[in-house]
mmCIF file of C-alpha atoms in Angstrom:
data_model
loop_
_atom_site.group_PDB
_atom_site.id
_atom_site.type_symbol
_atom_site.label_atom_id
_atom_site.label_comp_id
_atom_site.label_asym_id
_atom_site.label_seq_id
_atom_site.Cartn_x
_atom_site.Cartn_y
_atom_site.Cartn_z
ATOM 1 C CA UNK L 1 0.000 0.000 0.000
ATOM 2 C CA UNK L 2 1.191 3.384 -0.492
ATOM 3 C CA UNK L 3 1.637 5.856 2.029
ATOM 4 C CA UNK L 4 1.649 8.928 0.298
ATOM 5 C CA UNK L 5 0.626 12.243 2.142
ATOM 6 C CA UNK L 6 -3.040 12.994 1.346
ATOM 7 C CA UNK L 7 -4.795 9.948 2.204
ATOM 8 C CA UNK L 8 -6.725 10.964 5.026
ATOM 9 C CA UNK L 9 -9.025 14.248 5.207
ATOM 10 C CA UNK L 10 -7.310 17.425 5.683
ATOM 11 C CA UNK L 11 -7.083 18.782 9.182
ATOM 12 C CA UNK L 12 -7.788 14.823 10.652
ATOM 13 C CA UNK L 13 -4.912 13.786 13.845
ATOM 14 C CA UNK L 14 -3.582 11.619 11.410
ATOM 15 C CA UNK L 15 -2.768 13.519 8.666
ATOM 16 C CA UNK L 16 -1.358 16.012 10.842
ATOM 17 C CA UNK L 17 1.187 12.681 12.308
ATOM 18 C CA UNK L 18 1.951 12.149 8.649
ATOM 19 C CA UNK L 19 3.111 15.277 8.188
ATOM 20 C CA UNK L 20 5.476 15.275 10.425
ATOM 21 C CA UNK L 21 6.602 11.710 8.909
ATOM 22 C CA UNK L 22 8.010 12.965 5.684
ATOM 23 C CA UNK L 23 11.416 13.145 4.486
ATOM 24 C CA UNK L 24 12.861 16.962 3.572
ATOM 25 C CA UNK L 25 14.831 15.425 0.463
ATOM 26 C CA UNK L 26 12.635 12.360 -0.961
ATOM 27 C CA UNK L 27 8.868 14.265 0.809
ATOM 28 C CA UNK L 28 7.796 10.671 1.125
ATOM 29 C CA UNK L 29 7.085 8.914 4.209
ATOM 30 C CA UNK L 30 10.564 7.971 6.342
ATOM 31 C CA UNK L 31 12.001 4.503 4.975
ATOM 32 C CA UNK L 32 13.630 2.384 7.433
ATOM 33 C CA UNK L 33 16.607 3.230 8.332
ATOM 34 C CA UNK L 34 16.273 6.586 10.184
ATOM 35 C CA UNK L 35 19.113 9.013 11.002
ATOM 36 C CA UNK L 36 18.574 11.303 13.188
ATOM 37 C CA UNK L 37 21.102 14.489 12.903
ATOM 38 C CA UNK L 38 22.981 16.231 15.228
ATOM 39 C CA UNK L 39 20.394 19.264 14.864
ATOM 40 C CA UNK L 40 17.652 16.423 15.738
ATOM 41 C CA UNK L 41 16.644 16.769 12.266
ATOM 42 C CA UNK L 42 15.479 13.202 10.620
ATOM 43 C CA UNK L 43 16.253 11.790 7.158
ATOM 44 C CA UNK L 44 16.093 8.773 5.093
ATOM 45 C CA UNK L 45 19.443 7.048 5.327
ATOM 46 C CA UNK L 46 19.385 6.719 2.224
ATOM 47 C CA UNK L 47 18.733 10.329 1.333
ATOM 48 C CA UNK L 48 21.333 11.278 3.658
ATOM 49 C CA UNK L 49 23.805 9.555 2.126
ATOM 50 C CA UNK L 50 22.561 11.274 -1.378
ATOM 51 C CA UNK L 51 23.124 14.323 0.344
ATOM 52 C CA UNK L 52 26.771 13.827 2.097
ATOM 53 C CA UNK L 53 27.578 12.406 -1.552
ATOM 54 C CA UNK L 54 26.732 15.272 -3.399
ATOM 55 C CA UNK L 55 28.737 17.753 -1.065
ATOM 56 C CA UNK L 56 31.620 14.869 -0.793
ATOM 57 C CA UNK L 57 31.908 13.672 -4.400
ATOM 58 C CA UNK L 58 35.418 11.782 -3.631
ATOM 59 C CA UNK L 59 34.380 10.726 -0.454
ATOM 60 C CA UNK L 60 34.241 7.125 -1.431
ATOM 61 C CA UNK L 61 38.078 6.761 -2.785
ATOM 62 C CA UNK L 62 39.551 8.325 0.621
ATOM 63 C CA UNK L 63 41.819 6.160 2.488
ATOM 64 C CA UNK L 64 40.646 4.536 5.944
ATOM 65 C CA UNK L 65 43.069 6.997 7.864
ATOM 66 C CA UNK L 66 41.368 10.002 6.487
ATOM 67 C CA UNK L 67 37.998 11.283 8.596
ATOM 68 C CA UNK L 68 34.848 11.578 6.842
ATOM 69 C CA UNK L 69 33.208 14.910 4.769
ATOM 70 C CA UNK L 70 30.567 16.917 6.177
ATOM 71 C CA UNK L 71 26.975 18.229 5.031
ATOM 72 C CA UNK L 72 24.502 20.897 5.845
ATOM 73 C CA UNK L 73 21.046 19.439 7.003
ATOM 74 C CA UNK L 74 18.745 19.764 4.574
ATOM 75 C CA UNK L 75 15.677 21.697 7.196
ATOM 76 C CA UNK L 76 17.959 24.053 9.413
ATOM 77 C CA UNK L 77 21.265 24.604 7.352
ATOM 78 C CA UNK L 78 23.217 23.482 10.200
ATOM 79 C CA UNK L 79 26.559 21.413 9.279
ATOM 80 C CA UNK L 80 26.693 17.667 10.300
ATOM 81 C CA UNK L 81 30.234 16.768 10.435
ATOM 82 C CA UNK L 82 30.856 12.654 9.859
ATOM 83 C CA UNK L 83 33.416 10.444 10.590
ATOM 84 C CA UNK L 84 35.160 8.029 8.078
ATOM 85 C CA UNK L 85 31.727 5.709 8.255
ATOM 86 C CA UNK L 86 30.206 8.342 6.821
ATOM 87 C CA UNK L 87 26.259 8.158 7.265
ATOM 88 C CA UNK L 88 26.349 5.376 8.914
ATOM 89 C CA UNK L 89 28.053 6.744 11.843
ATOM 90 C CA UNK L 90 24.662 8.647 12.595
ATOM 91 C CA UNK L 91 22.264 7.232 15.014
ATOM 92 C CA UNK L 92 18.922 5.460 14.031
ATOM 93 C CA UNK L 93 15.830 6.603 15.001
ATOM 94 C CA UNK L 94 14.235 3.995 16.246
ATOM 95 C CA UNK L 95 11.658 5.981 17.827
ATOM 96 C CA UNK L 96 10.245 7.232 14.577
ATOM 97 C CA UNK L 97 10.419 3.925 13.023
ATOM 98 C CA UNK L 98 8.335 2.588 15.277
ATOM 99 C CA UNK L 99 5.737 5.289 14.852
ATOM 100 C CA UNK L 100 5.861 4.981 11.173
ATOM 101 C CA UNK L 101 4.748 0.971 11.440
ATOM 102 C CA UNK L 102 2.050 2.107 14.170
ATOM 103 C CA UNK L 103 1.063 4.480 11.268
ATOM 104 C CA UNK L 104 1.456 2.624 8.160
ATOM 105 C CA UNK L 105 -0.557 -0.260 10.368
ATOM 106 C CA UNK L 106 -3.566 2.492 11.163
ATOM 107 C CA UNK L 107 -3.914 3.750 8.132
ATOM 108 C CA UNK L 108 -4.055 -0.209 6.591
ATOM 109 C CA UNK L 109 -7.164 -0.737 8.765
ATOM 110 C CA UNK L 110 -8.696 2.520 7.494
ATOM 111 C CA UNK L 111 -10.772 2.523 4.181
ATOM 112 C CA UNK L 112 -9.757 5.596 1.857
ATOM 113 C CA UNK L 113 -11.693 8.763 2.145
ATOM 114 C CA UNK L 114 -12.566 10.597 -0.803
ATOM 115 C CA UNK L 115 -11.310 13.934 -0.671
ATOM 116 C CA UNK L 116 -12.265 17.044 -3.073
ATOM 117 C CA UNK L 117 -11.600 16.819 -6.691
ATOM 118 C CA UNK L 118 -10.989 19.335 -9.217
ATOM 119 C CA UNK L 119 -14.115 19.517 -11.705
ATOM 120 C CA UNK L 120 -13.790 19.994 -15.668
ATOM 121 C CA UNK L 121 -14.872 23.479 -16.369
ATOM 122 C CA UNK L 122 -16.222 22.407 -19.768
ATOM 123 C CA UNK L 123 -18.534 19.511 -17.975
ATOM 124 C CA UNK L 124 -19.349 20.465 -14.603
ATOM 125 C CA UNK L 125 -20.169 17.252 -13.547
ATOM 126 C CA UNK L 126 -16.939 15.434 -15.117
ATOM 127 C CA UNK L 127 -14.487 15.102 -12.242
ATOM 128 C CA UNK L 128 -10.767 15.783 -13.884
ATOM 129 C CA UNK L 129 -9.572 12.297 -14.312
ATOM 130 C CA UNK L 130 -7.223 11.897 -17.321
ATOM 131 C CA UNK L 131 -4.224 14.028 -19.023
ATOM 132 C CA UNK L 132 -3.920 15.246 -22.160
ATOM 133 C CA UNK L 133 -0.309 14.457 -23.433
ATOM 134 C CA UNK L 134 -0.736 16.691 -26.446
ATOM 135 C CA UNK L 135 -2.177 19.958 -24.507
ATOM 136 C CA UNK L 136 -0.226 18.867 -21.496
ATOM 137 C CA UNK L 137 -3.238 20.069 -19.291
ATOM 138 C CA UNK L 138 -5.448 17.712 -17.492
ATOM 139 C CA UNK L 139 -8.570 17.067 -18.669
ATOM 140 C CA UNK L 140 -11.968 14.826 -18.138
ATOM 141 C CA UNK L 141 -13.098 11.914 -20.161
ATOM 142 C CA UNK L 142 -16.384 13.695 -22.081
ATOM 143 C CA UNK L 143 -13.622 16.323 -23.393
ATOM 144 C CA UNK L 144 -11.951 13.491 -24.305
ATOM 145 C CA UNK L 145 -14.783 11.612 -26.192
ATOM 146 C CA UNK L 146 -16.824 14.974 -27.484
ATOM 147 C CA UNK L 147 -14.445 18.215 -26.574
ATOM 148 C CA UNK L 148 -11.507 20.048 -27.250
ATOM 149 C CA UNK L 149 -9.167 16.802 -26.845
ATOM 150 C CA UNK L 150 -11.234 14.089 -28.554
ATOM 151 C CA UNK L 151 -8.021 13.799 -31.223
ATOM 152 C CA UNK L 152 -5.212 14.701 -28.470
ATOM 153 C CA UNK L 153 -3.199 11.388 -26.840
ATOM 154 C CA UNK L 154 -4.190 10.886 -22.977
ATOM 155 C CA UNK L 155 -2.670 9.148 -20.313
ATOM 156 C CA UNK L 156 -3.736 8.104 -17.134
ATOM 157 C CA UNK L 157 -3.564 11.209 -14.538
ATOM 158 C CA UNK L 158 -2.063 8.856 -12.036
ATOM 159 C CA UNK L 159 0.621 8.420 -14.220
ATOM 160 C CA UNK L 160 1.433 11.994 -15.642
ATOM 161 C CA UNK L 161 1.332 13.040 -11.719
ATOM 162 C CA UNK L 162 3.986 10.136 -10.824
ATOM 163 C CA UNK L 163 6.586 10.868 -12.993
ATOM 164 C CA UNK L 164 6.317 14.624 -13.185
ATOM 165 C CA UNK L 165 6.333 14.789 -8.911
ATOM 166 C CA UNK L 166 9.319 12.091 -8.790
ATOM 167 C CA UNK L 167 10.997 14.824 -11.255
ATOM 168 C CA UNK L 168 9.863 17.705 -8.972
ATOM 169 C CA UNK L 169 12.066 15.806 -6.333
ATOM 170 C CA UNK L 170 14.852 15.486 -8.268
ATOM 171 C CA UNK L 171 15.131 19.594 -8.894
ATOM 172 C CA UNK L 172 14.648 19.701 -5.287
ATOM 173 C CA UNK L 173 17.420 17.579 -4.246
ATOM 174 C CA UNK L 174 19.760 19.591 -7.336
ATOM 175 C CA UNK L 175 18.873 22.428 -5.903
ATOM 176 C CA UNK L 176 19.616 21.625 -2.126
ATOM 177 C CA UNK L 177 22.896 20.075 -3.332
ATOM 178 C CA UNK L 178 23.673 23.167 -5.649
ATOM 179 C CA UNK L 179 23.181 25.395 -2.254
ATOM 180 C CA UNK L 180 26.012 23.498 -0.539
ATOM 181 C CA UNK L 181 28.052 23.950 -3.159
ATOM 182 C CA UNK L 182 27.186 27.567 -3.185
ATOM 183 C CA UNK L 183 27.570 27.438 0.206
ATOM 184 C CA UNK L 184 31.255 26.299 0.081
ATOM 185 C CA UNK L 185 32.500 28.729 -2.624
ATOM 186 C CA UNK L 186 31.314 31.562 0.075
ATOM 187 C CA UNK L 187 33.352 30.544 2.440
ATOM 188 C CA UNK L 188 36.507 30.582 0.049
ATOM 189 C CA UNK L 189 35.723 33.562 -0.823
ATOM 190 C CA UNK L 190 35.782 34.973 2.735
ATOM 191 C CA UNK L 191 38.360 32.711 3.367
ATOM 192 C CA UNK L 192 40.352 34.710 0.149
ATOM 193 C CA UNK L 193 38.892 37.835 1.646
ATOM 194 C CA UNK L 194 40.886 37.642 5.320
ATOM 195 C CA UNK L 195 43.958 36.369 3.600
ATOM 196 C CA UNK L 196 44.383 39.812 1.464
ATOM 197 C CA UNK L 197 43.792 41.672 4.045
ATOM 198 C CA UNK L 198 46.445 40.158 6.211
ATOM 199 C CA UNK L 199 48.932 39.476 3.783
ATOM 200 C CA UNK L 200 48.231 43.272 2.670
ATOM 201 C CA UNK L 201 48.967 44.241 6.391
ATOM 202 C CA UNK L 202 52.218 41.740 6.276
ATOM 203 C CA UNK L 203 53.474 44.222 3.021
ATOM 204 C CA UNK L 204 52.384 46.817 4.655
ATOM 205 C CA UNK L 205 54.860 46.073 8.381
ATOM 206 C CA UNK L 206 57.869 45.180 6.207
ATOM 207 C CA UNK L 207 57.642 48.090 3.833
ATOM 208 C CA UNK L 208 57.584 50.446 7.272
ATOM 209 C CA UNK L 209 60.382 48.875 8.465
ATOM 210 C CA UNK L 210 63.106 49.151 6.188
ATOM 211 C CA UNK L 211 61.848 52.900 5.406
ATOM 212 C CA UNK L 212 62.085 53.704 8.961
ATOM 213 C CA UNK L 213 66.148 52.830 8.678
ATOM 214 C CA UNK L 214 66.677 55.266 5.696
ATOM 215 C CA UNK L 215 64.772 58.226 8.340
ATOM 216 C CA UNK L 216 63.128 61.430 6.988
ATOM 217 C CA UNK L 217 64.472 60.969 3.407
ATOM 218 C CA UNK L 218 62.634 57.969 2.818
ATOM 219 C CA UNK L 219 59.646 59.061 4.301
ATOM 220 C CA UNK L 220 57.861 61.265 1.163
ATOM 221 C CA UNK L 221 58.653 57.976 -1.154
ATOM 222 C CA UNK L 222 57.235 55.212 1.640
ATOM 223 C CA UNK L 223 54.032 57.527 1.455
ATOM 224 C CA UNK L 224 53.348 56.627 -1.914
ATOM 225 C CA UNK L 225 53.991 53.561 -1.908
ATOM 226 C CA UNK L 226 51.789 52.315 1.156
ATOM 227 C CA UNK L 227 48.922 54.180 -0.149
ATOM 228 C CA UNK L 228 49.815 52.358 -3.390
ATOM 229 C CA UNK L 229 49.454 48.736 -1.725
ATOM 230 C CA UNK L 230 46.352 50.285 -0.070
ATOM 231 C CA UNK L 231 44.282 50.689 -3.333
ATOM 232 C CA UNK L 232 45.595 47.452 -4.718
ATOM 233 C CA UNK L 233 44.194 46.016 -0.967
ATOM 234 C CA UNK L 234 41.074 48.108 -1.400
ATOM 235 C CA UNK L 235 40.138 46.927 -5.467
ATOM 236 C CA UNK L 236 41.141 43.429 -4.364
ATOM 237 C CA UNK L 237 38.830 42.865 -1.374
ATOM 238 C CA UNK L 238 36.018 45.179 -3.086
ATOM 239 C CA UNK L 239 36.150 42.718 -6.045
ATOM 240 C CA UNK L 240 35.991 40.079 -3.920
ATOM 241 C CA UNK L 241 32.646 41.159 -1.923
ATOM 242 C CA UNK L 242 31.009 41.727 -4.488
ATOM 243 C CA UNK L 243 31.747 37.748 -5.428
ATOM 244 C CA UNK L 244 30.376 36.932 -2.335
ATOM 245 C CA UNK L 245 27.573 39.473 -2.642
ATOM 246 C CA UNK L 246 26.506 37.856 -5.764
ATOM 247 C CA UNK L 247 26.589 34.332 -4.249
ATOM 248 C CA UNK L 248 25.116 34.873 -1.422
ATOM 249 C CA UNK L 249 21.821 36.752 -3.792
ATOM 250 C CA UNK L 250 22.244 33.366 -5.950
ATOM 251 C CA UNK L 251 21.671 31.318 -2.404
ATOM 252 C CA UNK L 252 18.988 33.190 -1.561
ATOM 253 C CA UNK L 253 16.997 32.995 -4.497
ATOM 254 C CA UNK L 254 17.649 29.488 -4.997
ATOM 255 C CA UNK L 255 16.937 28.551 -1.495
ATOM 256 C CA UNK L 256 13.262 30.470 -2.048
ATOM 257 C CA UNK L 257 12.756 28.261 -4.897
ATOM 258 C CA UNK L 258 13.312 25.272 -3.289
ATOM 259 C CA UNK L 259 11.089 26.738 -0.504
ATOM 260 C CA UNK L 260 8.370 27.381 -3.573
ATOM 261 C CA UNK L 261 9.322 23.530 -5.205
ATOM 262 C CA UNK L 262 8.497 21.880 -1.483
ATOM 263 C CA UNK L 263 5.018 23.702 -1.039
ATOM 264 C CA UNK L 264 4.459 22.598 -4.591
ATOM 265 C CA UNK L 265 5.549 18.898 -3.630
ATOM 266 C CA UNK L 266 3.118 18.791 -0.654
ATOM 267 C CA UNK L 267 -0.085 18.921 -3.183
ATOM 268 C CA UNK L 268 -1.633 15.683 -2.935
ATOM 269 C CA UNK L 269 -4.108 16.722 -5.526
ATOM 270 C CA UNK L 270 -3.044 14.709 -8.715
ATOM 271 C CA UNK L 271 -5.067 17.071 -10.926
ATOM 272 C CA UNK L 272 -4.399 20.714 -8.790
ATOM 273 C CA UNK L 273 -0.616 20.033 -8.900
ATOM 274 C CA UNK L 274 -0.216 19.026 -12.525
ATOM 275 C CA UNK L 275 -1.658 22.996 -13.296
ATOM 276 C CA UNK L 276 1.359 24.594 -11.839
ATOM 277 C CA UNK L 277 4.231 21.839 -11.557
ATOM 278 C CA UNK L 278 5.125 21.920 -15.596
ATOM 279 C CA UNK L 279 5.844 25.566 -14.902
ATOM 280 C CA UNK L 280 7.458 25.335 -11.920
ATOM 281 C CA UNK L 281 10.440 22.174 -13.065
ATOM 282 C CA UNK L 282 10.987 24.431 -16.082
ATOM 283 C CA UNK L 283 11.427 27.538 -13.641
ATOM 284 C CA UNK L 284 13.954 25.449 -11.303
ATOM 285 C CA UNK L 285 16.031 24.150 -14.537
ATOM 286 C CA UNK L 286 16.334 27.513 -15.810
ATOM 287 C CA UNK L 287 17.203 28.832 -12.924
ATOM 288 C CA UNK L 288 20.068 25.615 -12.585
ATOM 289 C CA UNK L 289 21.268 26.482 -15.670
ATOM 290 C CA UNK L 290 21.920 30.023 -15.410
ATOM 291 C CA UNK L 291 23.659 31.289 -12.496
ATOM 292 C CA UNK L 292 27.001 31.941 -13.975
ATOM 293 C CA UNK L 293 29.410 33.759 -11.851
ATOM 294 C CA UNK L 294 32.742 34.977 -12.220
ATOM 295 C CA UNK L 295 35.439 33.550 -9.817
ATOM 296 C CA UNK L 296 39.399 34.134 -8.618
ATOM 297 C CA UNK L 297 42.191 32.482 -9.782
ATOM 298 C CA UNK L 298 44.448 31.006 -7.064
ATOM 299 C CA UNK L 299 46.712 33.450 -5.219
ATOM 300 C CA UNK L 300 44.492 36.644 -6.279
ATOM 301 C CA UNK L 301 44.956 37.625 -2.353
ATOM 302 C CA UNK L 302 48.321 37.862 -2.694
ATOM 303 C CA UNK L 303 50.570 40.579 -2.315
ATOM 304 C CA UNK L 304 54.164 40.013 -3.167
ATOM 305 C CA UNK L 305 54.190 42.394 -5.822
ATOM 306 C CA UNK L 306 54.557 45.174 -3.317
ATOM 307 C CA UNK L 307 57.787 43.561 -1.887
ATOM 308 C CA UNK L 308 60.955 45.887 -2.473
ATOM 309 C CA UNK L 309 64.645 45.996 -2.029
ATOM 310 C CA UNK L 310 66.419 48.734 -0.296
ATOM 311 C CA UNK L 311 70.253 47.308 -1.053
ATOM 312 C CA UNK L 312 70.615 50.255 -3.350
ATOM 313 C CA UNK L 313 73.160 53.546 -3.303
ATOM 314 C CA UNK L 314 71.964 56.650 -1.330
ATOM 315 C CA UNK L 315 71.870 58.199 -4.600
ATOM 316 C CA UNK L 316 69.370 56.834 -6.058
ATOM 317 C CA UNK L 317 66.727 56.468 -3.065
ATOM 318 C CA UNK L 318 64.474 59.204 -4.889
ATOM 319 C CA UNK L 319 64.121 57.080 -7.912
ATOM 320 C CA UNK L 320 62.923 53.842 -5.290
ATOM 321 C CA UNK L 321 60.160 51.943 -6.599
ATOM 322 C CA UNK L 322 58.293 48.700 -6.496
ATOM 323 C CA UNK L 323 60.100 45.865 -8.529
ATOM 324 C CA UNK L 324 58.763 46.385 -11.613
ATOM 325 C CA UNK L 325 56.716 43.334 -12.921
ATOM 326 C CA UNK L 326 57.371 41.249 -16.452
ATOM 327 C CA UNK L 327 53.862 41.364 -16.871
ATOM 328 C CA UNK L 328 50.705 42.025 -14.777
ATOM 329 C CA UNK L 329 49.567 38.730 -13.838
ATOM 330 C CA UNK L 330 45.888 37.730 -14.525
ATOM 331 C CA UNK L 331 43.777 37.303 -12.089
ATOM 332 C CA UNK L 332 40.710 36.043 -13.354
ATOM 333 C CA UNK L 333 40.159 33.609 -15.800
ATOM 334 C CA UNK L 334 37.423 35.998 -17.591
ATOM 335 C CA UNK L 335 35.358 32.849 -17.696
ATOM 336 C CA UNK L 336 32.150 33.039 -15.450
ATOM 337 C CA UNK L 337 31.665 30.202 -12.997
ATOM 338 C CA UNK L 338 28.560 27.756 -14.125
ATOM 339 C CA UNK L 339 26.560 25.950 -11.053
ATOM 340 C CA UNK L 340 26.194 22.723 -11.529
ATOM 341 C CA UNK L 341 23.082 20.974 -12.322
#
């Protein structure tokens, strides 16, 4: 039998229970096993190992000696660090398991209730109980036979609503996977962010102190110079927040989609969320496909271009000047950064 949400009246005790039953990642009921999180968050373990996958793609070929990857829970954002048995170092559930058979073995004893259904607005006594493949809509059997689609290909509603929520499901696990990701690159970026600034304020310590030795002559010249690794400091970290800027706005829209996606997956209404799902996948793939964002090359932060030399003749301290460079390095690799699918 399946356990689907919807099968009991809205607002009944038990529907209420089997809310509180389904998985963030898979929205079905809890399968056996189930991890509970250190948040005290539940998942699937199976889902939670799709998860820790996703954000640990090489977990699998890490040697025994290594620890394990980590993962942001899936309801609260909050990190779940795992050893090397990966997800199944977490604790089971057993409570929850146990109310899911009490459940499952209620809801067995129960005979089905027949909840509202969406009406054809052509025949208002034709309950909406087919889809039209051609007009992708759903549709009624009399339309069928005498209307609009009597020359369309149909398919059972049942059907149409399986496959397109299972593919709902699958944008909403991309997308919570794409946010970790996201998630990751952000804290580079800071990470980046901290180590300009202090290898800025190393340049900055080292130039001082071999101007201070050459006294008041030098002092005009180490003027310009410091305020010369300044704005290099200042374009480098303003470049780089406005990275992070622009990938924390990508996180944030993409986590409200996936907030949008998971009200849309909670329609048990075969008919009601076929109207508005089509829409919606196409929506979430779009917005997969096109966040493209520009990124640093390794060692943007640093600063070794400001590093000078001060063995030189008295005479020629007025003409003192950073070592000049070959060429000025590229930073960026004027390719924008593509999110994975």
């Amino acid at each position: 039998m399946d356990f689907k949400a919807g099968i009991l009246q809205d607002g009944s005790p038990m529907e209420s229970l089997e809310k509180q039953l389904i998985c963030p990642i898979c929205l079905e009921m809890f399968s056996k096993p189930v991890v509970i999180l250190p948040c005290q968050h539940n998942l699937c373990r199976k889902c939670a190992n799709d998860v820790f996958q996703a954000a640990n793609p090489y977990w699998q070929s890490r040697g025994s000696l290594i620890s394990g990857g980590r993962f942001r829970c899936p309801s609260c954002r909050h990190e779940v660090l795992l050893d090397r048995h990966g997800v199944y170092g977490l604790q089971r559930n057993l409570l929850v398991e146990n109310i899911i058979d009490i459940y499952k073995q209620e809801c067995s004893s129960r005979p089905l209730k027949k909840g509202e259904h969406p009406m054809c607005k052509e025949h208002e006594d034709e309950r909406i109980n087919i889809y039209c493949v051609t007009c992708e809509v759903p549709t009624c059997s009399m339309c069928k036979v005498f209307g609009a689609h009597k020359d369309c290909e149909v398919a059972p509603l049942q059907t149409v609503f399986q496959g397109q929520k299972t593919e709902l499901n699958n944008c909403i696990s991309m997308l919570v996977a794409g946010n970790d990701r996201i998630q990751t690159i952000i804290s580079q970026l800071e990470d980046s962010c901290q180590s300009t600034e202090e290898n800025s304020e190393a340049a900055k310590r080292e130039l001082c102190a071999r101007f201070d030795a050459l006294a008041a002559l030098l002092e005009e010249k180490k003027s310009e110079l410091l305020q010369r690794i300044s704005q290099e400091q200042g374009e480098k970290t303003a470049f780089i927040q406005s990275l992070i800027c622009q990938y924390k706005e990508q996180l944030e829209k993409s986590s409200r989609l996936v907030e949008t996606a998971i009200q849309a997956a909670e329609e048990t209404g075969g008919a009601a969320f076929l109207m508005n799902a089509k829409q919606l996948i196409k929506t979430i793939v779009e917005a997969s496909k096109g966040g493209r964002l520009e990124k640093i090359q390794q060692g943007y932060e640093s600063m070794d271009a400001f590093s000078v030399s001060l063995d030189h003749l008295t005479d020629a301290v007025r003409a003192l000047d950073f070592d000049p460079a070959e060429e000025d390095e590229e930073y960026f690799d004027g390719e924008e950064e593509e999110v994975e699918e």
